[in-house]
PDB file of C-alpha atoms in Angstrom:
ATOM      1  CA  MET A   1     -27.625   1.364 -30.639  1.00 65.00           C
ATOM      2  CA  SER A   2     -30.008  -0.845 -28.922  1.00 71.00           C
ATOM      3  CA  TRP A   3     -31.801   0.159 -25.373  1.00 69.00           C
ATOM      4  CA  GLY A   4     -29.761  -2.768 -23.905  1.00 71.00           C
ATOM      5  CA  PHE A   5     -26.570  -1.476 -24.994  1.00 68.00           C
ATOM      6  CA  TRP A   6     -27.426   1.799 -23.292  1.00 75.00           C
ATOM      7  CA  ARG A   7     -28.856   0.001 -19.972  1.00 81.00           C
ATOM      8  CA  SER A   8     -25.531  -2.098 -20.035  1.00 76.00           C
ATOM      9  CA  LEU A   9     -23.290   1.234 -20.146  1.00 77.00           C
ATOM     10  CA  GLU A  10     -25.055   2.667 -17.323  1.00 85.00           C
ATOM     11  CA  TYR A  11     -24.569  -0.326 -14.966  1.00 83.00           C
ATOM     12  CA  PHE A  12     -20.753  -0.307 -16.309  1.00 81.00           C
ATOM     13  CA  ASN A  13     -20.720   3.515 -15.200  1.00 84.00           C
ATOM     14  CA  LEU A  14     -21.900   2.606 -11.433  1.00 86.00           C
ATOM     15  CA  PHE A  15     -19.113   0.377 -10.995  1.00 86.00           C
ATOM     16  CA  PHE A  16     -16.157   2.065 -12.924  1.00 88.00           C
ATOM     17  CA  ASP A  17     -16.698   5.854 -12.514  1.00 90.00           C
ATOM     18  CA  ASP A  18     -14.287   8.507 -14.450  1.00 90.00           C
ATOM     19  CA  GLU A  19     -12.915   9.426 -10.825  1.00 93.00           C
ATOM     20  CA  MET A  20     -11.779   5.456 -10.632  1.00 94.00           C
ATOM     21  CA  PHE A  21     -10.358   5.622 -14.119  1.00 95.00           C
ATOM     22  CA  LEU A  22      -8.646   9.007 -13.396  1.00 97.00           C
ATOM     23  CA  PHE A  23      -6.926   7.523 -10.610  1.00 97.00           C
ATOM     24  CA  THR A  24      -5.632   4.118 -12.345  1.00 97.00           C
ATOM     25  CA  VAL A  25      -4.277   6.569 -15.319  1.00 98.00           C
ATOM     26  CA  SER A  26      -2.397   8.775 -12.665  1.00 98.00           C
ATOM     27  CA  GLU A  27      -1.199   6.043 -10.783  1.00 98.00           C
ATOM     28  CA  THR A  28      -0.076   3.830 -13.710  1.00 97.00           C
ATOM     29  CA  ASN A  29       1.521   6.900 -15.652  1.00 97.00           C
ATOM     30  CA  ARG A  30       3.591   7.399 -11.928  1.00 97.00           C
ATOM     31  CA  TYR A  31       4.291   3.849 -11.959  1.00 96.00           C
ATOM     32  CA  THR A  32       6.205   3.806 -15.672  1.00 94.00           C
ATOM     33  CA  GLU A  33       7.843   7.272 -14.510  1.00 93.00           C
ATOM     34  CA  SER A  34       9.442   5.824 -11.903  1.00 92.00           C
ATOM     35  CA  PHE A  35      10.092   2.615 -13.421  1.00 90.00           C
ATOM     36  CA  PHE A  36      11.957   4.490 -16.315  1.00 88.00           C
ATOM     37  CA  GLU A  37      14.322   6.244 -13.280  1.00 86.00           C
ATOM     38  CA  ASP A  38      15.700   3.062 -12.325  1.00 85.00           C
ATOM     39  CA  ALA A  39      15.545   0.710 -14.989  1.00 85.00           C
ATOM     40  CA  GLU A  40      18.638   0.328 -17.082  1.00 88.00           C
ATOM     41  CA  LEU A  41      16.877  -0.094 -20.979  1.00 87.00           C
ATOM     42  CA  THR A  42      18.803  -0.924 -24.096  1.00 90.00           C
ATOM     43  CA  PRO A  43      18.517   1.418 -27.046  1.00 89.00           C
ATOM     44  CA  ALA A  44      16.342  -1.594 -28.639  1.00 92.00           C
ATOM     45  CA  SER A  45      14.018  -1.464 -25.478  1.00 90.00           C
ATOM     46  CA  ARG A  46      10.194  -1.920 -26.316  1.00 90.00           C
ATOM     47  CA  ALA A  47       9.638   0.452 -23.276  1.00 87.00           C
ATOM     48  CA  LEU A  48      11.350   3.227 -24.928  1.00 86.00           C
ATOM     49  CA  LYS A  49       8.300   3.341 -27.056  1.00 89.00           C
ATOM     50  CA  TRP A  50       6.270   4.219 -23.909  1.00 91.00           C
ATOM     51  CA  LYS A  51       3.225   7.107 -24.152  1.00 94.00           C
ATOM     52  CA  ASN A  52       1.458   7.918 -20.889  1.00 96.00           C
ATOM     53  CA  THR A  53      -1.923   6.340 -20.922  1.00 97.00           C
ATOM     54  CA  ASP A  54      -5.087   8.399 -21.351  1.00 97.00           C
ATOM     55  CA  ILE A  55      -8.607   7.508 -19.525  1.00 95.00           C
ATOM     56  CA  GLY A  56     -10.103   6.441 -22.963  1.00 94.00           C
ATOM     57  CA  GLU A  57      -7.223   3.890 -23.593  1.00 95.00           C
ATOM     58  CA  MET A  58      -7.958   2.771 -20.106  1.00 94.00           C
ATOM     59  CA  LYS A  59     -11.678   1.974 -20.749  1.00 91.00           C
ATOM     60  CA  ARG A  60     -10.558   0.004 -23.613  1.00 89.00           C
ATOM     61  CA  PHE A  61      -8.212  -2.076 -22.011  1.00 90.00           C
ATOM     62  CA  LEU A  62     -10.553  -2.852 -19.351  1.00 90.00           C
ATOM     63  CA  PHE A  63     -13.282  -3.808 -21.858  1.00 84.00           C
ATOM     64  CA  LEU A  64     -10.964  -6.054 -23.648  1.00 82.00           C
ATOM     65  CA  LEU A  65     -10.548  -7.668 -20.232  1.00 84.00           C
ATOM     66  CA  LEU A  66     -13.763  -8.134 -19.589  1.00 82.00           C
ATOM     67  CA  LEU A  67     -14.419  -9.239 -23.233  1.00 80.00           C
ATOM     68  CA  GLN A  68     -12.072 -12.054 -22.861  1.00 77.00           C
ATOM     69  CA  GLY A  69     -14.123 -13.647 -19.948  1.00 78.00           C
ATOM     70  CA  VAL A  70     -17.241 -13.658 -22.731  1.00 77.00           C
ATOM     71  CA  VAL A  71     -15.266 -14.562 -25.898  1.00 78.00           C
ATOM     72  CA  LEU A  72     -13.251 -17.575 -25.335  1.00 74.00           C
ATOM     73  CA  LYS A  73     -10.113 -17.965 -27.337  1.00 70.00           C
ATOM     74  CA  PRO A  74      -8.004 -21.530 -26.995  1.00 72.00           C
ATOM     75  CA  VAL A  75      -5.036 -19.119 -26.289  1.00 72.00           C
ATOM     76  CA  GLU A  76      -4.750 -16.047 -24.799  1.00 72.00           C
ATOM     77  CA  LYS A  77      -2.604 -13.771 -27.397  1.00 70.00           C
ATOM     78  CA  TRP A  78      -5.341 -14.135 -29.936  1.00 67.00           C
ATOM     79  CA  PHE A  79      -6.950 -11.651 -27.907  1.00 65.00           C
ATOM     80  CA  TRP A  80      -3.738  -9.001 -28.758  1.00 68.00           C
TER      81      TRP A  80
END
């Protein structure tokens, strides 16, 4: 990979370090646990397929959100 890519990754890591991702993952998983305790879900609910997230998945999600600001699509659902 080019030097520019690695330099950009260094800048990204200055703003979004593993501690921030660990906190975000922890809070996301904690929120969903509390949501499921109170939710009345039907057997067909997509929420029943939920799996706890991890740092790698959260980084990919943030990357896609940032990419949406660079790669323009006429409809948001085309990103997903």
